[in-house]
CSV table of C-alpha atoms in Angstrom, one decimal:
chain,number,residue,atom,x,y,z
M,1,MET,CA,-9.8,0.9,11.7
M,2,ASN,CA,-11.2,2.4,8.6
M,3,LEU,CA,-12.8,5.2,10.6
M,4,LEU,CA,-9.5,5.8,12.3
M,5,LEU,CA,-7.9,6.2,8.9
M,6,LYS,CA,-10.6,8.5,7.6
M,7,GLU,CA,-10.4,10.7,10.7
M,8,TYR,CA,-6.6,10.9,10.3
M,9,ILE,CA,-6.9,11.9,6.6
M,10,LEU,CA,-9.4,14.6,7.6
M,11,SER,CA,-7.6,15.9,10.7
M,12,GLY,CA,-3.9,15.2,9.9
M,13,ASP,CA,-3.3,14.4,13.5
M,14,GLY,CA,-0.8,11.6,13.5
M,15,LYS,CA,-0.4,11.5,17.3
M,16,GLU,CA,-4.2,11.0,17.7
M,17,ALA,CA,-4.1,8.2,15.2
M,18,GLU,CA,-1.3,6.5,17.1
M,19,ARG,CA,-3.1,6.9,20.4
M,20,CYS,CA,-6.3,5.4,18.9
M,21,LEU,CA,-4.5,2.5,17.3
M,22,ARG,CA,-2.8,1.8,20.6
M,23,ASP,CA,-6.1,2.1,22.5
M,24,LEU,CA,-7.6,-0.6,20.3
M,25,GLU,CA,-5.3,-3.1,22.1
M,26,VAL,CA,-5.0,-5.5,19.2
M,27,PRO,CA,-1.4,-5.5,18.2
M,28,HIS,CA,-1.8,-8.9,16.6
M,29,PHE,CA,-4.3,-7.3,14.2
M,30,HIS,CA,-2.2,-4.3,13.1
M,31,HIS,CA,-1.7,-6.0,9.7
M,32,GLU,CA,-5.3,-5.2,9.0
M,33,PHE,CA,-4.6,-1.5,9.7
M,34,VAL,CA,-1.7,-1.6,7.2
M,35,TYR,CA,-3.8,-3.4,4.7
M,36,GLU,CA,-6.7,-0.9,5.0
M,37,ALA,CA,-4.4,2.1,4.8
M,38,ILE,CA,-2.8,0.9,1.6
M,39,VAL,CA,-6.2,0.0,0.0
M,40,MET,CA,-7.3,3.5,1.0
M,41,VAL,CA,-4.4,5.0,-0.9
M,42,LEU,CA,-5.1,2.8,-4.0
M,43,GLU,CA,-8.8,3.8,-4.0
M,44,SER,CA,-8.3,7.5,-3.3
M,45,ARG,CA,-5.8,8.0,-6.1
M,46,GLY,CA,-5.0,11.3,-4.4
M,47,GLU,CA,-1.6,12.7,-3.6
M,48,LYS,CA,-2.7,13.9,-0.2
M,49,THR,CA,-3.8,10.5,1.0
M,50,PHE,CA,-0.7,8.9,-0.5
M,51,LYS,CA,1.6,11.2,1.4
M,52,MET,CA,-0.3,11.1,4.6
M,53,VAL,CA,-0.6,7.4,4.8
M,54,LEU,CA,3.1,7.0,4.1
M,55,GLN,CA,3.9,9.5,6.9
M,56,LEU,CA,1.6,7.6,9.3
M,57,LEU,CA,3.1,4.2,8.5
M,58,LYS,CA,6.6,5.7,8.9
M,59,SER,CA,5.7,7.1,12.3
M,60,LEU,CA,4.0,3.9,13.5
M,61,SER,CA,7.0,1.8,12.4
M,62,LEU,CA,9.5,4.2,14.1
M,63,SER,CA,7.5,4.1,17.3
M,64,PHE,CA,7.2,0.3,17.1
M,65,ILE,CA,3.4,0.5,17.5
M,66,ILE,CA,3.3,-1.6,14.3
M,67,THR,CA,6.0,-4.3,14.3
M,68,VAL,CA,8.0,-5.2,11.3
M,69,ASP,CA,6.1,-8.5,11.1
M,70,GLN,CA,2.7,-6.8,11.2
M,71,MET,CA,3.8,-4.3,8.5
M,72,ARG,CA,5.1,-7.1,6.3
M,73,ARG,CA,1.8,-9.0,6.7
M,74,GLY,CA,-0.2,-6.0,5.7
M,75,TYR,CA,1.8,-5.3,2.6
M,76,GLU,CA,1.7,-9.0,1.6
M,77,ARG,CA,-2.1,-9.1,2.0
M,78,VAL,CA,-2.4,-6.2,-0.5
M,79,TYR,CA,0.0,-8.1,-2.8
M,80,MET,CA,-2.3,-11.1,-2.6
M,81,ASP,CA,-5.5,-9.1,-3.3
M,82,ILE,CA,-4.2,-6.7,-5.9
M,83,ASP,CA,-5.8,-8.5,-8.8
M,84,GLU,CA,-9.2,-8.1,-7.2
M,85,ILE,CA,-8.5,-4.5,-6.2
M,86,ASN,CA,-7.5,-3.8,-9.8
M,87,ILE,CA,-11.0,-4.6,-11.0
M,88,ASP,CA,-12.4,-1.6,-9.1
M,89,VAL,CA,-9.3,0.5,-9.4
M,90,PRO,CA,-7.7,0.2,-12.8
M,91,LEU,CA,-4.5,2.0,-11.8
M,92,ALA,CA,-4.0,-0.1,-8.7
M,93,TYR,CA,-0.9,-1.8,-9.9
M,94,PHE,CA,0.7,1.5,-10.9
M,95,ILE,CA,-0.2,3.2,-7.7
M,96,LEU,CA,0.9,0.3,-5.6
M,97,GLU,CA,4.3,0.1,-7.3
M,98,HIS,CA,4.9,3.8,-6.5
M,99,PHE,CA,3.7,3.4,-2.9
M,100,VAL,CA,5.9,0.4,-2.3
M,101,ASP,CA,8.9,2.1,-3.8
M,102,LYS,CA,8.3,5.2,-1.6
M,103,SER,CA,7.8,3.0,1.4
M,104,PHE,CA,11.1,1.4,0.8
M,105,ARG,CA,12.9,4.7,0.3
M,106,MET,CA,11.4,6.0,3.6
M,107,GLY,CA,12.6,2.9,5.5
M,108,ILE,CA,9.1,1.5,6.2
M,109,ILE,CA,9.7,-1.8,4.4
M,110,SER,CA,12.7,-4.0,3.5
M,111,VAL,CA,14.2,-4.5,0.1
M,112,LYS,CA,12.9,-8.1,0.1
M,113,LEU,CA,9.3,-6.9,0.7
M,114,ARG,CA,9.7,-4.2,-2.0
M,115,ASP,CA,10.9,-6.8,-4.5
M,116,GLN,CA,7.9,-9.0,-3.8
M,117,CYS,CA,5.5,-6.3,-5.1
M,118,PRO,CA,3.5,-7.7,-8.0
M,119,HIS,CA,3.9,-6.1,-11.4
M,120,ARG,CA,1.3,-6.3,-14.0
M,121,ASN,CA,2.4,-6.9,-17.5
M,122,ARG,CA,-0.1,-5.7,-20.1
M,123,LYS,CA,-0.4,-6.6,-23.7
M,124,ARG,CA,-0.1,-3.9,-26.3
M,125,LEU,CA,-2.1,-4.2,-29.4
M,126,VAL,CA,0.0,-5.4,-32.3
M,127,SER,CA,0.3,-2.8,-35.0
M,128,GLU,CA,1.3,-3.5,-38.6
M,129,GLY,CA,4.8,-2.1,-37.9
M,130,ASP,CA,5.4,-4.6,-35.1
M,131,SER,CA,5.7,-7.6,-37.5
M,132,GLY,CA,2.9,-9.4,-35.6
M,133,VAL,CA,4.9,-9.7,-32.3
M,134,VAL,CA,2.9,-9.2,-29.1
M,135,LYS,CA,4.8,-6.8,-26.8
M,136,PHE,CA,4.6,-6.7,-23.1
M,137,GLU,CA,5.1,-3.5,-21.0
M,138,ARG,CA,5.3,-2.9,-17.3
M,139,TYR,CA,3.5,0.0,-15.9
């Protein structure tokens, strides 16, 4: 599945990616494809991969190649693994939040799934002007 994704990013041929995914004949395992696609976006940090994966997931959901349930499972697996992914990709939370928001706006995922997206609060260092209060920010 990872090779399929890499080939899609290089060629941009969504129809070929759809055909290859269908030819694998593992619809019960499509959540793995969704998971790998999102992780690829997080690791690439590139706008091209971000947009292309969104477009592919949109196409696969519209054509019912990937079911709503398999799409949900793929996103939820990323949500569960985001702490570990963030170790290697420091901006993973930030990228994931944008990707999930865009996925929702494109009709790929539901509002419920969007709202389940984990957010990372981070501590800011306390400065003298903050009166010793620790502040949390979302990014």
